[in-house]
GROMACS .gro file of C-alpha atoms in nm:
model
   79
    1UNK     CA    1   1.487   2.151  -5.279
    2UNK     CA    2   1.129   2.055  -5.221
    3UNK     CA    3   0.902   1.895  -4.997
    4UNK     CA    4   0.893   1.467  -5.014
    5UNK     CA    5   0.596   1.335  -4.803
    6UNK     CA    6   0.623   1.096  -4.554
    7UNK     CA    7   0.386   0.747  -4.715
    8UNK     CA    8   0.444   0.521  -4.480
    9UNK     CA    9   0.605   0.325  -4.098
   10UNK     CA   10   0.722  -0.040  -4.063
   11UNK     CA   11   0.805  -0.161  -3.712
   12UNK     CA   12   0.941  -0.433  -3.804
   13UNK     CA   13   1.207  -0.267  -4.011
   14UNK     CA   14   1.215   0.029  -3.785
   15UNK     CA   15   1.160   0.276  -4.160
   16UNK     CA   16   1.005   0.499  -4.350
   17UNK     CA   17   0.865   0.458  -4.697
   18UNK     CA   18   0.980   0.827  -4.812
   19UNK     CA   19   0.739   0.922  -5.149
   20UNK     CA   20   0.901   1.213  -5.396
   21UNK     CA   21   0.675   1.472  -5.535
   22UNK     CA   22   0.873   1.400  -5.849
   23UNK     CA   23   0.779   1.027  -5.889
   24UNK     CA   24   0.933   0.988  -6.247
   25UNK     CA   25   1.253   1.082  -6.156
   26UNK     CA   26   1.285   0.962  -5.746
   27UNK     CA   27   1.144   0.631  -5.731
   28UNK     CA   28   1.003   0.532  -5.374
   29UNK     CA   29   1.236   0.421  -5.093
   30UNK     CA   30   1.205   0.302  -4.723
   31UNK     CA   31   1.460   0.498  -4.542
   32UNK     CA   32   1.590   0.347  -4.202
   33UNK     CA   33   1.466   0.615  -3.899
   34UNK     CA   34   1.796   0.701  -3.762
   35UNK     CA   35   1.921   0.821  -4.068
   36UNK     CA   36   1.570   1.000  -4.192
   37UNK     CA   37   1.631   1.171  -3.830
   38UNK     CA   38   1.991   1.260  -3.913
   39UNK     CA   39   1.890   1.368  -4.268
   40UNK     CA   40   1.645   1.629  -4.095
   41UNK     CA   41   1.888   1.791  -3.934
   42UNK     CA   42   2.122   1.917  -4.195
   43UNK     CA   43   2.098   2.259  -4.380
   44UNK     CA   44   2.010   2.312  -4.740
   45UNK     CA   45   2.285   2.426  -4.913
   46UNK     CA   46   2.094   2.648  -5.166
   47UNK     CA   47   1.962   2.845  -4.872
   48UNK     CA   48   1.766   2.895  -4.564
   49UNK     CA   49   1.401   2.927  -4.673
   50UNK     CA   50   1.198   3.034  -4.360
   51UNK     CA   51   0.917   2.903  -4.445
   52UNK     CA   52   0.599   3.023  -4.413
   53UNK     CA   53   0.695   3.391  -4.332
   54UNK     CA   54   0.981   3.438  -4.625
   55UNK     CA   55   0.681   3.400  -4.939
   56UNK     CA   56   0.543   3.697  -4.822
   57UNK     CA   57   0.897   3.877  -4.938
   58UNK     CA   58   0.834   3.768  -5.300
   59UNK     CA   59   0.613   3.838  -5.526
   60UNK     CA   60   0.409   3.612  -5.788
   61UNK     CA   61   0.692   3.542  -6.034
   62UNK     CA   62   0.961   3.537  -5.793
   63UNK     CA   63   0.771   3.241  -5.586
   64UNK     CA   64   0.773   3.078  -5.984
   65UNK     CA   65   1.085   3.138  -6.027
   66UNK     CA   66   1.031   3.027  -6.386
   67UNK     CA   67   1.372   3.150  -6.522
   68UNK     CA   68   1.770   3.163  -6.392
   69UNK     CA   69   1.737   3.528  -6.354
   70UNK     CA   70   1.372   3.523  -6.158
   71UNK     CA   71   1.545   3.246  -5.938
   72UNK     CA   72   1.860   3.481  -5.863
   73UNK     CA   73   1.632   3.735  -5.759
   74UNK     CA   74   1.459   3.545  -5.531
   75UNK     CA   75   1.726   3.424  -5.376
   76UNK     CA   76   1.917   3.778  -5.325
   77UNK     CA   77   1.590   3.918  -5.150
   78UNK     CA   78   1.552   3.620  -4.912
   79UNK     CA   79   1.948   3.606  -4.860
   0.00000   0.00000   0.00000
């Protein structure tokens, strides 16, 4: 998962205009705030992260996680 920042409020429609980090593929939406709010509350299924405090359990290419088998690893030490 990753991180989509929050670009902007309408009153009127009672929304959020939700950006993606990955513009080419996401294109930009306005989300209504009850479900946004609902949305925040679920758990990712690839994992609890705890961020900030679980990047100091990996190391430099595990935070990369550049390949399947750096990704596995990563995952096994924060699991």
């Amino acid at each position: 998962g990753h991180w989509s920042p929050l670009a902007a409020y309408s009153p009127s429609k009672d929304a959020f205009l939700v950006m993606d980090v990955a513009k080419y593929k996401y294109p930009p939406v306005w989300i209504p705030t009850p479900r946004l709010y609902d949305a925040m509350g679920t758990t990712d299924p690839c994992g609890i992260w705890d961020y900030p405090h679980a990047q100091t359990k990996l190391n430099h290419q595990q935070r990369l996680a550049l390949t399947p088998q750096l990704y596995q690893q990563a995952m096994e030490k924060l699991n």
